[in-house]
Coordinates of C-alpha atoms and ligand atoms in Angstrom, one line a residue:
M1 CA 0.0 0.0 0.0
K2 CA 1.3 3.5 -0.9
Q3 CA 2.3 5.6 2.1
Y4 CA 2.1 9.3 2.3
T5 CA 3.9 12.2 3.9
V6 CA 1.4 14.2 5.9
A7 CA 1.8 17.6 7.4
V8 CA -0.4 18.9 10.2
V9 CA -0.3 22.7 10.4
G10 CA -1.3 23.7 13.9
A11 CA -0.4 20.3 15.3
T12 CA -0.3 21.6 18.9
G13 CA -3.8 23.0 18.9
M14 CA -7.2 21.6 19.9
V15 CA -8.0 20.4 16.4
G16 CA -4.4 19.6 15.3
R17 CA -3.9 17.2 18.2
K18 CA -7.2 15.5 17.5
M19 CA -6.2 15.2 13.8
L20 CA -3.1 13.2 14.9
Q21 CA -5.3 11.0 17.1
V22 CA -7.8 10.4 14.2
L23 CA -5.0 9.7 11.7
E24 CA -3.7 7.0 14.1
E25 CA -7.0 5.5 14.9
R26 CA -8.1 5.2 11.3
K27 CA -4.7 3.8 10.3
V28 CA -4.1 6.2 7.5
P29 CA -1.0 5.1 5.7
V30 CA 1.4 7.9 6.9
I31 CA 5.1 7.2 6.3
E32 CA 6.3 10.5 7.6
L33 CA 4.6 13.1 9.8
V34 CA 5.6 16.8 9.7
P35 CA 4.0 18.6 12.7
F36 CA 4.0 22.4 12.0
A37 CA 3.2 25.0 14.6
S38 CA 4.4 28.6 15.5
K39 CA 7.8 29.6 16.7
R40 CA 6.5 29.2 20.3
S41 CA 6.3 25.4 20.0
A42 CA 9.1 24.7 17.5
G43 CA 11.6 22.2 18.7
G44 CA 9.2 20.4 21.0
K45 CA 8.2 16.8 20.4
I46 CA 5.0 15.1 19.4
K47 CA 4.2 11.4 19.6
F48 CA 2.6 9.8 16.6
N49 CA 2.2 6.0 15.9
G50 CA 4.7 5.3 18.6
K51 CA 7.4 7.5 17.2
E52 CA 8.5 11.0 18.2
F53 CA 8.5 13.8 15.7
E54 CA 10.0 17.3 16.2
I55 CA 7.6 20.3 15.9
V56 CA 8.7 22.4 12.9
E57 CA 8.3 26.2 12.8
L58 CA 5.9 27.1 9.9
T59 CA 8.1 29.1 7.5
E60 CA 8.1 29.2 3.7
E61 CA 11.6 27.7 3.7
N62 CA 10.6 24.8 6.0
V63 CA 7.7 24.0 3.7
R64 CA 9.7 24.2 0.5
A65 CA 12.4 22.0 2.0
R66 CA 10.0 19.0 2.2
K67 CA 8.0 16.9 -0.2
I68 CA 4.5 16.8 1.4
D69 CA 1.6 14.8 -0.1
F70 CA -1.2 16.1 2.2
A71 CA -1.4 19.1 4.5
L72 CA -4.1 19.3 7.2
F73 CA -4.4 22.9 8.3
S74 CA -5.9 24.0 11.6
A75 CA -4.0 27.2 12.6
G76 CA -6.5 29.9 11.7
A77 CA -7.5 31.9 8.6
S78 CA -4.5 34.2 8.3
V79 CA -2.0 31.2 8.5
S80 CA -4.1 29.4 5.8
K81 CA -4.2 32.5 3.6
Q82 CA -0.4 32.8 3.7
F83 CA 0.7 29.2 3.7
A84 CA -2.0 27.0 2.0
P85 CA -1.1 28.3 -1.5
I86 CA 2.6 27.6 -0.8
F87 CA 1.9 24.0 0.1
A88 CA -0.4 23.6 -2.9
E89 CA 2.3 25.1 -5.2
C90 CA 4.7 22.5 -3.8
G91 CA 2.4 19.7 -4.8
A92 CA 0.5 19.0 -1.6
V93 CA -3.3 18.6 -1.3
V94 CA -4.3 21.0 1.4
I95 CA -7.4 20.2 3.6
D96 CA -8.1 23.5 5.4
N97 CA -10.1 23.8 8.6
S98 CA -10.2 27.6 8.7
S99 CA -12.8 29.9 7.1
Q100 CA -10.3 31.3 4.7
W101 CA -11.2 29.4 1.5
R102 CA -14.7 28.0 2.1
M103 CA -16.7 30.4 0.0
E104 CA -14.2 30.7 -2.9
P105 CA -16.2 29.5 -5.9
N106 CA -13.4 27.2 -7.2
I107 CA -12.6 25.6 -3.9
P108 CA -14.6 22.6 -2.9
L109 CA -16.3 22.7 0.5
V110 CA -16.7 19.1 1.5
V111 CA -18.5 16.8 3.9
P112 CA -17.7 13.3 2.6
E113 CA -21.1 11.8 3.5
V114 CA -22.8 14.6 1.6
N115 CA -20.9 15.9 -1.4
P116 CA -17.7 13.8 -2.1
H117 CA -18.2 14.5 -5.8
A118 CA -17.2 18.1 -5.1
I119 CA -13.6 17.0 -4.6
K120 CA -11.8 17.7 -7.9
K121 CA -8.7 15.6 -8.5
E122 CA -6.7 18.6 -9.6
S123 CA -7.7 21.0 -6.8
G124 CA -4.8 22.0 -4.5
I125 CA -7.0 23.3 -1.6
I126 CA -10.1 21.7 -0.2
A127 CA -12.0 23.5 2.5
N128 CA -13.4 21.7 5.6
P129 CA -16.7 23.5 6.6
N130 CA -17.5 25.2 9.9
C131 CA -18.1 22.7 12.7
S132 CA -21.7 23.7 13.3
T133 CA -22.4 23.4 9.6
I134 CA -20.9 20.0 9.2
Q135 CA -23.2 18.2 11.7
A136 CA -26.2 20.1 10.3
V137 CA -25.7 19.1 6.7
V138 CA -25.1 15.5 7.5
A139 CA -28.7 15.4 8.9
L140 CA -30.2 17.7 6.3
A141 CA -28.7 16.3 3.1
P142 CA -30.7 13.0 3.0
L143 CA -33.9 15.0 3.8
H144 CA -33.3 17.6 1.1
R145 CA -32.5 14.9 -1.5
K146 CA -35.6 12.9 -0.6
F147 CA -38.2 15.5 0.2
G148 CA -37.0 18.9 -0.9
I149 CA -36.4 21.5 1.9
K150 CA -37.8 25.0 1.6
R151 CA -36.6 26.7 4.7
I152 CA -34.3 26.0 7.7
V153 CA -34.1 27.7 11.1
Y154 CA -30.9 27.0 13.0
S155 CA -30.5 27.6 16.8
T156 CA -27.2 26.4 18.1
Y157 CA -25.7 25.6 21.5
Q158 CA -22.0 25.5 20.9
A159 CA -19.2 24.2 23.1
V160 CA -16.3 26.4 24.3
S161 CA -13.7 24.1 22.6
G162 CA -15.1 25.5 19.3
A163 CA -13.0 28.6 20.2
G164 CA -9.8 26.5 20.6
L165 CA -7.7 26.0 23.7
S166 CA -8.2 29.5 24.9
G167 CA -12.0 29.0 24.8
Y168 CA -11.7 25.8 26.7
N169 CA -9.6 27.6 29.4
D170 CA -12.1 30.4 29.8
L171 CA -14.7 27.8 31.0
A172 CA -12.2 25.8 33.1
D173 CA -10.7 28.9 34.8
G174 CA -14.0 30.7 35.0
I175 CA -15.3 28.0 37.3
N176 CA -12.7 29.3 39.8
G177 CA -13.7 32.9 39.2
A178 CA -11.0 34.0 36.7
A179 CA -12.0 36.7 34.2
P180 CA -12.5 35.6 30.6
K181 CA -9.6 36.0 28.2
K182 CA -11.2 34.6 25.0
F183 CA -14.9 35.5 25.2
P184 CA -16.3 39.0 25.7
L185 CA -18.1 37.9 28.9
P186 CA -17.8 35.0 31.4
I187 CA -19.0 31.7 29.9
F188 CA -19.3 29.8 33.2
G189 CA -22.9 30.0 34.4
N190 CA -23.8 32.0 31.2
V191 CA -24.8 31.7 27.5
L192 CA -23.5 34.1 24.9
P193 CA -25.5 34.8 21.7
H194 CA -22.3 35.9 20.1
I195 CA -19.9 33.7 18.1
D196 CA -17.3 35.4 15.9
V197 CA -17.8 39.1 15.0
F198 CA -21.1 41.0 14.5
L199 CA -21.9 42.1 10.9
P200 CA -23.7 45.2 9.7
N201 CA -27.0 43.3 9.3
G202 CA -27.0 42.3 13.0
Y203 CA -26.0 38.6 12.4
T204 CA -22.7 37.2 13.6
K205 CA -20.1 35.8 11.2
E206 CA -20.8 32.3 12.6
E207 CA -24.4 32.7 11.6
E208 CA -23.5 33.9 8.2
K209 CA -21.1 31.0 7.8
M210 CA -23.8 28.4 8.6
I211 CA -26.2 30.0 6.1
N212 CA -23.8 30.3 3.2
E213 CA -21.9 27.1 3.8
T214 CA -25.2 25.1 4.0
R215 CA -26.3 26.4 0.6
K216 CA -22.9 25.7 -1.0
I217 CA -22.6 22.1 0.4
L218 CA -26.2 21.2 -0.4
G219 CA -25.7 22.8 -3.8
D220 CA -28.9 24.9 -3.5
Q221 CA -28.8 28.7 -3.5
T222 CA -32.6 28.9 -3.2
L223 CA -32.7 27.5 0.3
R224 CA -34.2 30.0 2.8
I225 CA -32.1 29.8 6.0
T226 CA -31.8 31.8 9.2
A227 CA -29.6 31.1 12.2
T228 CA -28.9 32.1 15.8
T229 CA -25.6 30.7 17.1
V230 CA -25.0 30.6 20.9
R231 CA -21.9 29.7 23.0
V232 CA -22.8 27.6 26.1
P233 CA -20.7 26.4 29.1
V234 CA -20.1 22.9 27.6
Y235 CA -16.6 21.7 26.9
Y236 CA -17.1 19.4 23.9
G237 CA -20.0 18.9 21.5
H238 CA -22.2 21.3 19.6
S239 CA -26.0 20.9 19.9
E240 CA -28.5 22.3 17.4
S241 CA -32.2 22.8 17.2
I242 CA -33.0 22.6 13.5
N243 CA -36.5 23.5 12.3
I244 CA -37.2 22.4 8.7
E245 CA -40.0 23.4 6.4
F246 CA -40.5 21.1 3.3
K247 CA -41.9 21.9 -0.1
T248 CA -44.4 19.0 0.1
P249 CA -46.2 17.2 2.9
V250 CA -43.6 15.1 5.0
T251 CA -44.2 13.4 8.3
A252 CA -41.9 13.1 11.3
K253 CA -42.0 9.3 10.7
Q254 CA -40.7 9.6 7.2
V255 CA -37.9 11.9 8.4
R256 CA -37.0 9.4 11.1
E257 CA -36.8 6.6 8.6
A258 CA -34.7 8.6 6.2
L259 CA -32.2 9.5 9.0
E260 CA -32.1 5.9 10.3
N261 CA -31.0 4.7 6.9
T262 CA -28.2 7.3 6.5
K263 CA -24.5 6.4 7.1
G264 CA -22.8 8.5 9.7
I265 CA -26.1 9.3 11.6
V266 CA -27.3 7.6 14.8
V267 CA -31.0 8.3 15.7
M268 CA -31.5 8.5 19.5
D269 CA -35.1 9.3 19.8
D270 CA -37.3 7.6 22.4
T271 CA -38.7 10.3 24.6
E272 CA -40.8 7.8 26.6
K273 CA -37.6 6.2 27.8
G274 CA -35.8 9.6 28.1
V275 CA -33.6 8.9 25.1
Y276 CA -32.1 11.9 23.2
P277 CA -28.6 13.0 22.3
T278 CA -26.6 15.2 24.7
P279 CA -23.1 16.5 24.1
R280 CA -21.5 15.4 27.4
E281 CA -22.6 11.7 26.9
L282 CA -21.5 11.7 23.2
A283 CA -18.2 13.5 23.4
D284 CA -15.3 11.8 21.4
R285 CA -17.7 10.0 19.0
D286 CA -17.4 10.4 15.2
E287 CA -21.1 10.1 14.3
V288 CA -23.9 12.8 14.1
F289 CA -26.7 12.0 16.6
V290 CA -30.3 13.0 16.0
G291 CA -33.2 13.0 18.4
R292 CA -36.5 14.9 19.3
I293 CA -37.8 14.3 15.8
R294 CA -41.3 15.8 15.8
Q295 CA -43.8 17.5 13.6
D296 CA -43.8 21.3 13.6
E297 CA -47.5 21.8 14.0
S298 CA -47.3 25.5 13.3
V299 CA -46.7 25.1 9.5
E300 CA -48.1 22.9 6.7
S301 CA -45.1 20.6 6.4
G302 CA -42.4 21.1 9.0
V303 CA -40.3 18.9 11.3
N304 CA -38.0 19.7 14.3
L305 CA -34.7 18.0 14.9
W306 CA -32.2 18.0 17.8
V307 CA -28.7 17.3 16.4
V308 CA -25.5 16.7 18.4
A309 CA -21.9 16.0 17.4
D310 CA -18.4 16.4 18.7
N311 CA -17.2 19.6 17.2
I312 CA -13.5 18.6 17.4
R313 CA -14.1 15.2 15.8
K314 CA -16.9 15.3 13.1
G315 CA -16.9 19.1 13.2
A316 CA -13.2 19.3 12.4
A317 CA -10.5 16.5 12.6
T318 CA -12.6 13.5 11.5
N319 CA -14.2 15.3 8.6
A320 CA -10.7 16.4 7.4
V321 CA -9.3 12.9 7.7
Q322 CA -12.3 11.5 5.9
I323 CA -11.6 13.8 3.0
L324 CA -8.0 12.6 2.9
E325 CA -9.2 9.0 3.0
H326 CA -11.6 9.7 0.1
I327 CA -8.8 11.1 -2.1
I328 CA -6.5 8.2 -1.3
A329 CA -9.3 5.7 -2.2
E330 CA -10.0 7.4 -5.5
R331 CA -6.3 7.4 -6.6
Ligands
NAP401 N1 -12.1 24.1 17.7 C1 -13.1 23.8 16.8 O1 -14.2 23.2 17.1 C2 -12.8 24.0 15.3 C3 -13.7 23.4 14.4 C4 -13.5 23.6 13.1 C5 -12.5 24.4 12.7 N2 -11.6 25.0 13.6 C6 -10.6 25.8 13.0 O2 -9.3 25.2 13.2 C7 -8.3 26.2 13.5 C8 -7.6 26.0 14.8 O3 -8.5 25.8 15.8 P1 -8.1 25.2 17.2 O4 -9.4 25.1 17.9 O5 -7.3 24.0 17.1 O6 -7.2 26.4 17.8 P2 -6.0 26.4 18.9 O7 -6.3 25.3 19.9 O8 -5.9 27.8 19.4 O9 -4.7 26.0 18.1 C9 -4.1 26.8 17.2 C10 -2.9 26.1 16.5 O10 -2.4 27.0 15.5 C11 -1.0 27.2 15.7 N3 -0.6 28.5 15.2 C12 -1.1 29.7 15.6 N4 -0.5 30.7 15.0 C13 0.4 30.1 14.1 C14 1.4 30.6 13.2 N5 1.6 31.9 13.0 N6 2.2 29.7 12.6 C15 2.0 28.4 12.8 N7 1.1 27.8 13.6 C16 0.3 28.7 14.3 C17 -0.8 27.0 17.1 O11 0.5 26.7 17.4 P3 1.3 27.1 18.8 O12 0.9 26.1 19.8 O13 2.7 27.1 18.4 O14 0.8 28.5 19.2 C18 -1.8 25.8 17.4 O15 -1.2 24.6 17.0 C19 -9.1 27.5 13.4 O16 -9.0 28.0 12.0 C20 -10.5 27.2 13.7 O17 -11.4 28.1 13.1 C21 -11.8 24.8 14.9

């Protein structure tokens, strides 16, 4: 079996570390790992597949000095903007977790269960969607394909780890009374209807990302979508209330059946027995969990869903590694 040189850019971060774990778990054929991070971490060591690898400072010289097959990026948009084209120019396929390239028309935005066909063989950069969008479209894609969705209302409850290590620390330290460093207000004992920056229309950038990325991944610019994204004091796992309006009459039973037959989805929906997905119980899982499937009785054809997934796994690392696996399988 062919083996590959894989770079992880941001290897010391929340997502980067999980990428290394997922690459190991899924036995991706990696012959050589190059863990890139900032100058702060350079020279330190990272363990991967039982071997130690030195963390390399991300500089143009250090990229050009190596022959890299795949580069998994999770070091923020400005790093991706500067370095992803350099990796691509040197022949690597870049799978980028930041928001930098997602809405570029020629860059595929991919969730392997939903739109693997968007991966073009020749493309140097592939974008990994926003964590809250990934879990939503895994649940929505089979429903849109089968029944035709008219309108979506997203309300999210997003974990602090979605804001990286510093977000995680704001909750962990906030419990002991420390002032927040990452979020604008304390997150412990609080909920913040504010993720990423506010835009002139009153939405946040996170909300705009969910709206635009959903349309791009589902390949339907006519979808009517609105979103309210909220940070909650949960370490891992985003939860979403998704209200869907269909073009034709659809029952909750039909929706449940469609979701039960979709790869990557686990339906946990038995309210009589108190069964529904929760982020704490489902942390560190790769699937998308759906519960509370019920008719929206306020419209002609509507259904409500409750969707939970680990934001660092399916929302970031696992999705990126699945894209890499898909490319390897196609070669
Ligand atoms: N957390 C999530 O749920 C999630 C989900 C999807 C996508 N993402 C995206 O993934 C990216 C990283 O998120 P994260 O949560 O892992 O953040 P994080 O925990 O803060 O980690 C950031 C990583 O980027 C590295 N880095 C920062 N500046 C750098 C530079 N100038 N050159 C090289 N490396 C640099 C850091 O290295 P040092 O240790 O050396 O500082 C660290 O490895 C972001 O673009 C984020 O939007 C995150």
